[in-house]
Tab-separated table of C-alpha atoms in Angstrom:
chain	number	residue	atom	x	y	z
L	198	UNK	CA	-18.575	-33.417	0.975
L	199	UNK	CA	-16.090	-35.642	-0.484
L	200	UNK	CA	-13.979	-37.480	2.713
L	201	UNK	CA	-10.993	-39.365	2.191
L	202	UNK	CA	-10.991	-38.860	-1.732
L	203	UNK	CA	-7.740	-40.034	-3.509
L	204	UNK	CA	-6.475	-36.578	-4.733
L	205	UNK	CA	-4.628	-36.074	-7.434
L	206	UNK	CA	-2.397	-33.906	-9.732
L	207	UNK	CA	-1.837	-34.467	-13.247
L	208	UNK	CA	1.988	-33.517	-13.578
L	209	UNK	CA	4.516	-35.303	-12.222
L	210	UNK	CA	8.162	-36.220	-11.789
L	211	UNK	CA	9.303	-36.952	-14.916
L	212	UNK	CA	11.454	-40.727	-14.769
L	213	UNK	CA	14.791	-40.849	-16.294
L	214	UNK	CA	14.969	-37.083	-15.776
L	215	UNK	CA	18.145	-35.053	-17.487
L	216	UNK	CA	18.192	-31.480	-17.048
L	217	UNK	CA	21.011	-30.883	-18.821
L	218	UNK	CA	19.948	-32.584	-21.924
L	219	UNK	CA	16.060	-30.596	-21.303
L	220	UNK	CA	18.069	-27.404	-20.917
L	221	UNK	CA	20.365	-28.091	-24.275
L	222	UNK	CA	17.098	-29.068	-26.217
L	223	UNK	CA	14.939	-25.755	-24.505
L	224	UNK	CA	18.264	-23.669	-25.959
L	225	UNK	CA	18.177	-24.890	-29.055
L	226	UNK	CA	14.102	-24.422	-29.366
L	227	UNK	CA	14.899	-20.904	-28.464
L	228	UNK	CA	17.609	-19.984	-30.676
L	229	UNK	CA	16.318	-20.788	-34.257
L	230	UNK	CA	15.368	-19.001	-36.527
L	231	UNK	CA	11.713	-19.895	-35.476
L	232	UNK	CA	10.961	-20.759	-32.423
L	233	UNK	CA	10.229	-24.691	-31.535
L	234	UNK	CA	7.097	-24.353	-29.476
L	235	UNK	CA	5.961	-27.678	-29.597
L	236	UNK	CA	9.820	-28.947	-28.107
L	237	UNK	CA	9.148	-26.072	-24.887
L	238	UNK	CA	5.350	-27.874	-24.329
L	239	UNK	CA	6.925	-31.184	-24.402
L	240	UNK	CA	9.532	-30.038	-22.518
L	241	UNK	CA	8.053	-27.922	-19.256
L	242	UNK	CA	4.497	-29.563	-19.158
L	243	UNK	CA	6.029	-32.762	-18.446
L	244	UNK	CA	8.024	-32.074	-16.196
L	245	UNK	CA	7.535	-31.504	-12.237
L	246	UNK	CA	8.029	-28.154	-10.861
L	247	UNK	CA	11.325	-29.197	-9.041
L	248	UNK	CA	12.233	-30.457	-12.427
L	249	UNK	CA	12.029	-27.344	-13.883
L	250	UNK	CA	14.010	-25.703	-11.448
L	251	UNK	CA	16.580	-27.741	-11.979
L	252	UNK	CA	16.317	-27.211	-15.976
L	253	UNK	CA	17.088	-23.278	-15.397
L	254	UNK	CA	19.527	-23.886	-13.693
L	255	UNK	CA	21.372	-25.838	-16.122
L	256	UNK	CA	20.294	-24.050	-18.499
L	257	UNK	CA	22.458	-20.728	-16.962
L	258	UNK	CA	25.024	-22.560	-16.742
L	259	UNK	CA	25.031	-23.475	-20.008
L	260	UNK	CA	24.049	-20.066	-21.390
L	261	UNK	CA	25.060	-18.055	-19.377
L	262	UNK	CA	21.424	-16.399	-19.487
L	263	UNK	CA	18.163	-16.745	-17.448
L	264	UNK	CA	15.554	-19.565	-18.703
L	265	UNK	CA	12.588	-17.419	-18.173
L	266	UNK	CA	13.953	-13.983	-19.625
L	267	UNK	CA	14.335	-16.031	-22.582
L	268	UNK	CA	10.963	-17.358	-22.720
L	269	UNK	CA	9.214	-14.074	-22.355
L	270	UNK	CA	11.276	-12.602	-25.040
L	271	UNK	CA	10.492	-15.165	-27.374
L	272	UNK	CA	7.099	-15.749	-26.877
L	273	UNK	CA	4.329	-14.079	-26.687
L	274	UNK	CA	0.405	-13.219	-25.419
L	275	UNK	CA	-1.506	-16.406	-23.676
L	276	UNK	CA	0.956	-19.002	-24.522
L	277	UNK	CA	3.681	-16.864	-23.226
L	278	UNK	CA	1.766	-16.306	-19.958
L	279	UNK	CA	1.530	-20.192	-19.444
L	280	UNK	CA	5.236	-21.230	-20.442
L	281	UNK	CA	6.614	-18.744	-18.264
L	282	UNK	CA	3.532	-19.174	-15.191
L	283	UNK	CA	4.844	-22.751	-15.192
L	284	UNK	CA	8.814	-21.781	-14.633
L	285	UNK	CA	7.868	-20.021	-10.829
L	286	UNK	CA	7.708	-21.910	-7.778
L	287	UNK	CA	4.322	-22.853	-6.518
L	288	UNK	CA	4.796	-19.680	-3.546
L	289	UNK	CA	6.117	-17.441	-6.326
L	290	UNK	CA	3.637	-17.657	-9.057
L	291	UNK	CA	0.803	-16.761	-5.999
L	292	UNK	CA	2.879	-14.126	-5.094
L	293	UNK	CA	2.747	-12.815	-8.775
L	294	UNK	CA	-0.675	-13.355	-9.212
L	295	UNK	CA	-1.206	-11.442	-6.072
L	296	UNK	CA	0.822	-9.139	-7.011
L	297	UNK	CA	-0.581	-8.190	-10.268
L	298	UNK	CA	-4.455	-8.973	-9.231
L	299	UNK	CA	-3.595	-5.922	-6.255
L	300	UNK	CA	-1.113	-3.487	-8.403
L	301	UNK	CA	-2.858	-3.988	-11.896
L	302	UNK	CA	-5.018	-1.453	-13.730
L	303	UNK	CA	-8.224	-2.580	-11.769
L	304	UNK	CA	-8.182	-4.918	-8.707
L	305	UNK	CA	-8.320	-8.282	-9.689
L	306	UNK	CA	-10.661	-9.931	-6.205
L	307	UNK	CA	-11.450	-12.969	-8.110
L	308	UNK	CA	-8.044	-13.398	-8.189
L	309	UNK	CA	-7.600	-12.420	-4.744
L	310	UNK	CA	-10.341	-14.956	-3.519
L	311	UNK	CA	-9.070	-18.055	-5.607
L	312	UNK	CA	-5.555	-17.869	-4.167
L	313	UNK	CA	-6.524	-16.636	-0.141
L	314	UNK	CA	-9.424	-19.120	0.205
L	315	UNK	CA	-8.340	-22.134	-0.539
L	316	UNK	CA	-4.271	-21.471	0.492
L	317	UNK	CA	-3.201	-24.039	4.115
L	318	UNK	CA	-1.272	-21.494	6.298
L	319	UNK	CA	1.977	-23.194	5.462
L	320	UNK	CA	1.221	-22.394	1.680
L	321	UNK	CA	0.152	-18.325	2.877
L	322	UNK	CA	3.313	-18.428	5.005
L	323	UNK	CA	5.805	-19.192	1.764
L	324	UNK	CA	3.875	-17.372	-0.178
L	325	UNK	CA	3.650	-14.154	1.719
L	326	UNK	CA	7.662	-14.238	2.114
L	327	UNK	CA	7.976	-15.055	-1.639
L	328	UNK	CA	6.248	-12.037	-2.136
L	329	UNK	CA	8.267	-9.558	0.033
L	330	UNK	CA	10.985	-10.856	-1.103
L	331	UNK	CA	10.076	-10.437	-5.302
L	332	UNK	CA	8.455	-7.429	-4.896
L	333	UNK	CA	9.891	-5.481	-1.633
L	334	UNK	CA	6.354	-5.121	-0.324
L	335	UNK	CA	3.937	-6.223	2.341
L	336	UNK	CA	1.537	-8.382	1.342
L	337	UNK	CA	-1.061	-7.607	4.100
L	338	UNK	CA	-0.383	-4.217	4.038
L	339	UNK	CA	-0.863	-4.302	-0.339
L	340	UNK	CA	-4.495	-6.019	1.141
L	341	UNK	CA	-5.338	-3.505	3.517
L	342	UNK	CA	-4.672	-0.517	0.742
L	343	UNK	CA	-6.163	-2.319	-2.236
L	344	UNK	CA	-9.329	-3.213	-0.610
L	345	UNK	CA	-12.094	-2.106	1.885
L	346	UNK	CA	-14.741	-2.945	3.950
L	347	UNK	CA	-15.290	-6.251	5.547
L	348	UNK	CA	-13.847	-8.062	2.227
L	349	UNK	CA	-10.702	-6.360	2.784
L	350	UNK	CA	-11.185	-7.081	6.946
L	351	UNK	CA	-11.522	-11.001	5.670
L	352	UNK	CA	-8.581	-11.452	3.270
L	353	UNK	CA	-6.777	-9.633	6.256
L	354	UNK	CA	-7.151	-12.263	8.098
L	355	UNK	CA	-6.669	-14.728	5.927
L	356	UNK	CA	-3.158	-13.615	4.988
L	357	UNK	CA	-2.486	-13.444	8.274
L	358	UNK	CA	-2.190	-17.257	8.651
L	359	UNK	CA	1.399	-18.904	8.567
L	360	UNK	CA	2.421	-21.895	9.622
L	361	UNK	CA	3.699	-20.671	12.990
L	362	UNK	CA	0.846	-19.094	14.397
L	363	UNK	CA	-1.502	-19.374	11.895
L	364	UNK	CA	-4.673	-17.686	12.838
L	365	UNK	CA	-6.508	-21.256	11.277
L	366	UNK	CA	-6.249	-24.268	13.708
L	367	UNK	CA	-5.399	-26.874	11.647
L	368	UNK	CA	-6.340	-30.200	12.751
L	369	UNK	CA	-8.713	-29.450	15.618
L	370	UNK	CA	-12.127	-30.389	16.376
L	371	UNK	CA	-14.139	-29.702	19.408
L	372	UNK	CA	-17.806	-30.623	18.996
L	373	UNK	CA	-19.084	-28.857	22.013
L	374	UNK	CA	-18.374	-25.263	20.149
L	375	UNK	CA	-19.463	-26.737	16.680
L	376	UNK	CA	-23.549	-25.625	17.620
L	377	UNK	CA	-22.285	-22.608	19.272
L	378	UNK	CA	-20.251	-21.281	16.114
L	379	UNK	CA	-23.689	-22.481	14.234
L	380	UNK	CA	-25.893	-20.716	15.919
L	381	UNK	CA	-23.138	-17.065	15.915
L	382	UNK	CA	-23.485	-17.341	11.811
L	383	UNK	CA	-27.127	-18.062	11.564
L	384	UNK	CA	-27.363	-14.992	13.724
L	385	UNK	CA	-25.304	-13.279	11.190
L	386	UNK	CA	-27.195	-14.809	7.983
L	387	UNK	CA	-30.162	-12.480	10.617
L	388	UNK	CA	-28.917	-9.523	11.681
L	389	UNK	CA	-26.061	-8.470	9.110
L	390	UNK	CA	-24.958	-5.787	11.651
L	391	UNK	CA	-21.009	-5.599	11.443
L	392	UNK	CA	-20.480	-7.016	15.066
L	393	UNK	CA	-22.216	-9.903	12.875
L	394	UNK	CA	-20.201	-9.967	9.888
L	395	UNK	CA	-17.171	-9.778	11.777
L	396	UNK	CA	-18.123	-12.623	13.785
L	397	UNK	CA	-18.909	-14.569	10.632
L	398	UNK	CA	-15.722	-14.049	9.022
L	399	UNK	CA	-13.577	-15.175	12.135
L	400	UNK	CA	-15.614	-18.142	12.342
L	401	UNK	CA	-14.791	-19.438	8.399
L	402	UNK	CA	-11.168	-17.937	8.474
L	403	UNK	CA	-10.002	-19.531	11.969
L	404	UNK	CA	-11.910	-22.596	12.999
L	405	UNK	CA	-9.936	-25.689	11.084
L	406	UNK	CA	-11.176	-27.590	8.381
L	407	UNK	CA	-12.441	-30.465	10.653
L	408	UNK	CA	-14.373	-28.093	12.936
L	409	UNK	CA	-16.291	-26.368	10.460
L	410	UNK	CA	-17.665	-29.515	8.226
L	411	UNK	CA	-19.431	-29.565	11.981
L	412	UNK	CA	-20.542	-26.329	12.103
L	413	UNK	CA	-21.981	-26.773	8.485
L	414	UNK	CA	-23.936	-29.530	9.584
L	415	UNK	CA	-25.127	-28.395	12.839
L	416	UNK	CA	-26.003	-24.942	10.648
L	417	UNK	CA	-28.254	-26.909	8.505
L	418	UNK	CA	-30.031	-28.567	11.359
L	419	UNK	CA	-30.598	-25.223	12.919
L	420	UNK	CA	-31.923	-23.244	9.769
L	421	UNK	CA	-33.156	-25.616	7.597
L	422	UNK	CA	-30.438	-24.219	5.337
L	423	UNK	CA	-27.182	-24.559	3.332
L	424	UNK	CA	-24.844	-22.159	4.328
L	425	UNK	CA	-24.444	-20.924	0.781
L	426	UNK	CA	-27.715	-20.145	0.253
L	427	UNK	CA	-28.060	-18.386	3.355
L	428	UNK	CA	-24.724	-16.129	2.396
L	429	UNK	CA	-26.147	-16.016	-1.163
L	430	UNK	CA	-29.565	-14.343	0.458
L	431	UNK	CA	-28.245	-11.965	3.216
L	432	UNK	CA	-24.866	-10.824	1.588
L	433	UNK	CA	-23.710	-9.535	-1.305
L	434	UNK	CA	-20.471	-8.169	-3.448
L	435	UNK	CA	-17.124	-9.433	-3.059
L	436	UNK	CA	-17.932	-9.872	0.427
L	437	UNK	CA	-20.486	-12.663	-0.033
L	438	UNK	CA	-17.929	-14.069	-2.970
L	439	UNK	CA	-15.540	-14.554	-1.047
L	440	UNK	CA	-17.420	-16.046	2.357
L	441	UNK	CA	-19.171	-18.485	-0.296
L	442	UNK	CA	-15.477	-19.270	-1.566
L	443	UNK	CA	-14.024	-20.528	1.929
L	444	UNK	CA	-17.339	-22.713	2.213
L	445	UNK	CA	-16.724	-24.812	-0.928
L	446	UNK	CA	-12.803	-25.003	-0.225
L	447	UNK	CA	-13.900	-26.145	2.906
L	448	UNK	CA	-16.096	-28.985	1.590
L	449	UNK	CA	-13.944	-29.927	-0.924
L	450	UNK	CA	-11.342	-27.830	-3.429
L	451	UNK	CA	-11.373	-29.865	-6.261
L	452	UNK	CA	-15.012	-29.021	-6.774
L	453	UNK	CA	-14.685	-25.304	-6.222
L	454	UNK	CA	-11.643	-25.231	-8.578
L	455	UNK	CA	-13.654	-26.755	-11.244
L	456	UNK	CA	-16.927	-24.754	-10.757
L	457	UNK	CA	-14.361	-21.808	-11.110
L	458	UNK	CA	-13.326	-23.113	-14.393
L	459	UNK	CA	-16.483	-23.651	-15.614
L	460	UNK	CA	-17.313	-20.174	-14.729
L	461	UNK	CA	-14.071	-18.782	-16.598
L	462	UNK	CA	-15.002	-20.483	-19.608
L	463	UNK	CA	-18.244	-20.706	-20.501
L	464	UNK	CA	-19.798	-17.056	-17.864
L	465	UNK	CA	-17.063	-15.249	-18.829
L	466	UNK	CA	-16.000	-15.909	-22.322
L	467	UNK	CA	-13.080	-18.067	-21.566
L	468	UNK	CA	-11.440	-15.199	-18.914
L	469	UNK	CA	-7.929	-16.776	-19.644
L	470	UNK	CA	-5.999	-15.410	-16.533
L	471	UNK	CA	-8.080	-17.552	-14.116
L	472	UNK	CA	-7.546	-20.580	-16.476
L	473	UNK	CA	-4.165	-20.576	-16.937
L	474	UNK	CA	-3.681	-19.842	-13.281
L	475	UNK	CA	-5.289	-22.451	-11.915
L	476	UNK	CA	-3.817	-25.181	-14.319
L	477	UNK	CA	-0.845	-24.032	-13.181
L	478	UNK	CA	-1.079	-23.782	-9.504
L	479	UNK	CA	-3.139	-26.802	-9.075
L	480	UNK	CA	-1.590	-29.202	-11.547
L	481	UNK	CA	0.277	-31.159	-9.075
L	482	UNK	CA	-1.912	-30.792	-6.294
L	483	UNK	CA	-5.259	-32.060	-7.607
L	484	UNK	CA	-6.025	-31.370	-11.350
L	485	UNK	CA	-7.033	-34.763	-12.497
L	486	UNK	CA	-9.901	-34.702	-9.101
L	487	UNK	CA	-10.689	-31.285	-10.684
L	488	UNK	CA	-11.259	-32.835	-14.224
L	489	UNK	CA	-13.131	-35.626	-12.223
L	490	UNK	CA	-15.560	-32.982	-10.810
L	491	UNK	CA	-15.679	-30.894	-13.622
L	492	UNK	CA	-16.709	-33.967	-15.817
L	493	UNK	CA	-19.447	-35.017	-13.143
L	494	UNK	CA	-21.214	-31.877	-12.753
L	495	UNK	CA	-21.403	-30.563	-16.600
L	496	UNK	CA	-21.595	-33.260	-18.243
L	497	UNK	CA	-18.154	-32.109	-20.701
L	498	UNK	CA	-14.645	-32.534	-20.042
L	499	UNK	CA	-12.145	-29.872	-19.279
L	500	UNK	CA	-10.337	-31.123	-21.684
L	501	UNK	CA	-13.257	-30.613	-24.361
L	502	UNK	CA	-13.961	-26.849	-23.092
L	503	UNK	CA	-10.345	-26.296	-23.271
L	504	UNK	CA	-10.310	-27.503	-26.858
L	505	UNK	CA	-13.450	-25.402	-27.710
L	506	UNK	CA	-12.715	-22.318	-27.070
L	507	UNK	CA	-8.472	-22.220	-27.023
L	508	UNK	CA	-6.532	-22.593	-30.032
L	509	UNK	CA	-2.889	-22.597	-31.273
L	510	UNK	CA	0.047	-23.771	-29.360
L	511	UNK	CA	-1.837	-22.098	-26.702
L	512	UNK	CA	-4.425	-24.861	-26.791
L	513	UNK	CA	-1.773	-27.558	-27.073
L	514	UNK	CA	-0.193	-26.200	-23.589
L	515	UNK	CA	-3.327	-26.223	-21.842
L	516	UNK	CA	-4.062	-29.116	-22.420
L	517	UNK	CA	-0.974	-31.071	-22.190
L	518	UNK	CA	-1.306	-29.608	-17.998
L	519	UNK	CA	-4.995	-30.794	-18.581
L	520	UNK	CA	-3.242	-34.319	-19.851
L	521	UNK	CA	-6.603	-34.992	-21.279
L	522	UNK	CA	-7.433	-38.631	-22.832
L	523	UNK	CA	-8.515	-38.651	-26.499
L	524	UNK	CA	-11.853	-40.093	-24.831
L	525	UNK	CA	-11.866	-37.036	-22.817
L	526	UNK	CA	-13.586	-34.864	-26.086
């Protein structure tokens, strides 16, 4: 477990910020013959989120026409996906993600366990309104008919966490139940019944942060085992994905973000949905700490996996949200 680490993003505000002049540059990228896309990289992966914003917005007003209607008419596959991933609000692009992982071809659950694991309740509460409000539709209800069994029962109550009465108690710690909540999911990692595996999943989705590094530890004292491993051995499926997915948030997100890039790249032939989306939605949260981890336990940088196996203008995006160091390859 890393405590008290110094996280950190690798976009930020940029200084001396114009959005008019951006938004007159971005225009004039867009309206040539060909289009500029090294001017929109330079443009929208160095800027902050906000920043952006505030770029489409000028950018109306001085066109008269919507910033990213223009970008996804003038670009196209991957590289489209990221300019345009990066122009949504941090609730907004999760909401489309969910969206699409729950109403594509084939449910997306990786999808659906990146974004609901690792999500605070204040960050489920905006995003569960941004969705209702793009896409007129529930998202616990899009859960409940999208999904079954007791993978469906846990993202259920996942989503059900807001910053109001968030079903996760944020903050507290109470030491006394820490052996008792041990002792319920070693029971569980037993029995498998599904009293058990309900019992298993209320324990990871409401106990707070604080209170369950406790019951990790006090679960290892009383099996002998790592929680993973005892998930990995008595569950399986999506189920057992998704359990195992709280536990590393839990213990630190920066390390499960970048063992879920390592996994995109090099198990699954660089799957580039999951990459670009969690550039994106963790690139000014804690991307560089995700580099850091990802550097630490494979031995490669990001930024040289990224360069391996992407190409293009594609390559040039992801990596400028990377912001890899030459020394990086």
């Amino acid at each position: 477990m890393y405590c008290g680490d110094y996280i950190q993003g690798t976009i930020f505000p940029a200084p001396n910020f114009n959005p008019i002049m951006d938004a007159q540059l971005l225009g004039g990228a867009l309206q040539g013959i060909s289009c500029e896309k090294d001017v929109l990289i330079d443009i929208l992966t160095q800027r902050c989120n906000s920043q952006r914003l505030m770029i489409a917005e000028a950018y109306r007003d001085m066109y008269g026409r919507d910033l990213m209607t223009d970008l996804k008419e003038n670009l196209s596959h991957h590289f489209k996906e990221v300019m345009v991933g990066l122009m949504y609000p941090p609730a907004s692009y999760d909401a489309h993600e969910l969206w699409h992982a729950l109403k594509g071809v084939n449910t997306e659950e990786k999808c659906l366990i990146d974004i609901l694991a690792s999500r605070s309740n204040m960050e489920i509460f905006q995003m569960k309104e941004a969705y209702l409000t793009q896409y007129n539709s529930d998202l616990q209800q899009d859960l409940d008919s999208e999904t079954s069994g007791h993978f469906r029962d846990t993202l259920m109550n996942l989503a059900q966490r807001d910053f109001l009465q968030g079903t996760r108690m944020e903050g507290y710690a109470d030491p006394s139940t820490a052996a008792q909540d041990a002792m319920i999911l070693w029971e569980a990692c037993q029995q498998k019944t599904g009293e058990h595996k309900n019992m298993l999943q209320m324990i990871l989705c409401n106990r707070s942060y604080q209170q369950l590094w406790m019951v990790f530890q006090e679960f290892q004292s009383i099996s002998g085992q790592d929680l993973v491993d005892a998930i990995n051995d008595c569950y399986d499926g999506y189920f057992q994905e998704l359990l195992v997915a709280i536990v590393l948030c839990v213990r630190d997100k920066p390390s499960y973000f970048a063992y879920r890039l390592y996994n995109a790249i090099h198990d699954f032939g660089f799957h580039n949905k999951t990459v670009i989306r969690i550039l994106i939605a963790r690139s000014e949260i804690d991307l560089m700490t995700i580099r850091q981890r990802y550097k630490e336990r494979y031995g490669k940088s990001l930024f040289h996996d990224i360069k391996h196996f992407a190409s293009g203008h594609y390559e040039s995006a992801l990596l400028a949200i990377c912001a890899g160091d030459v020394e990086d390859y």
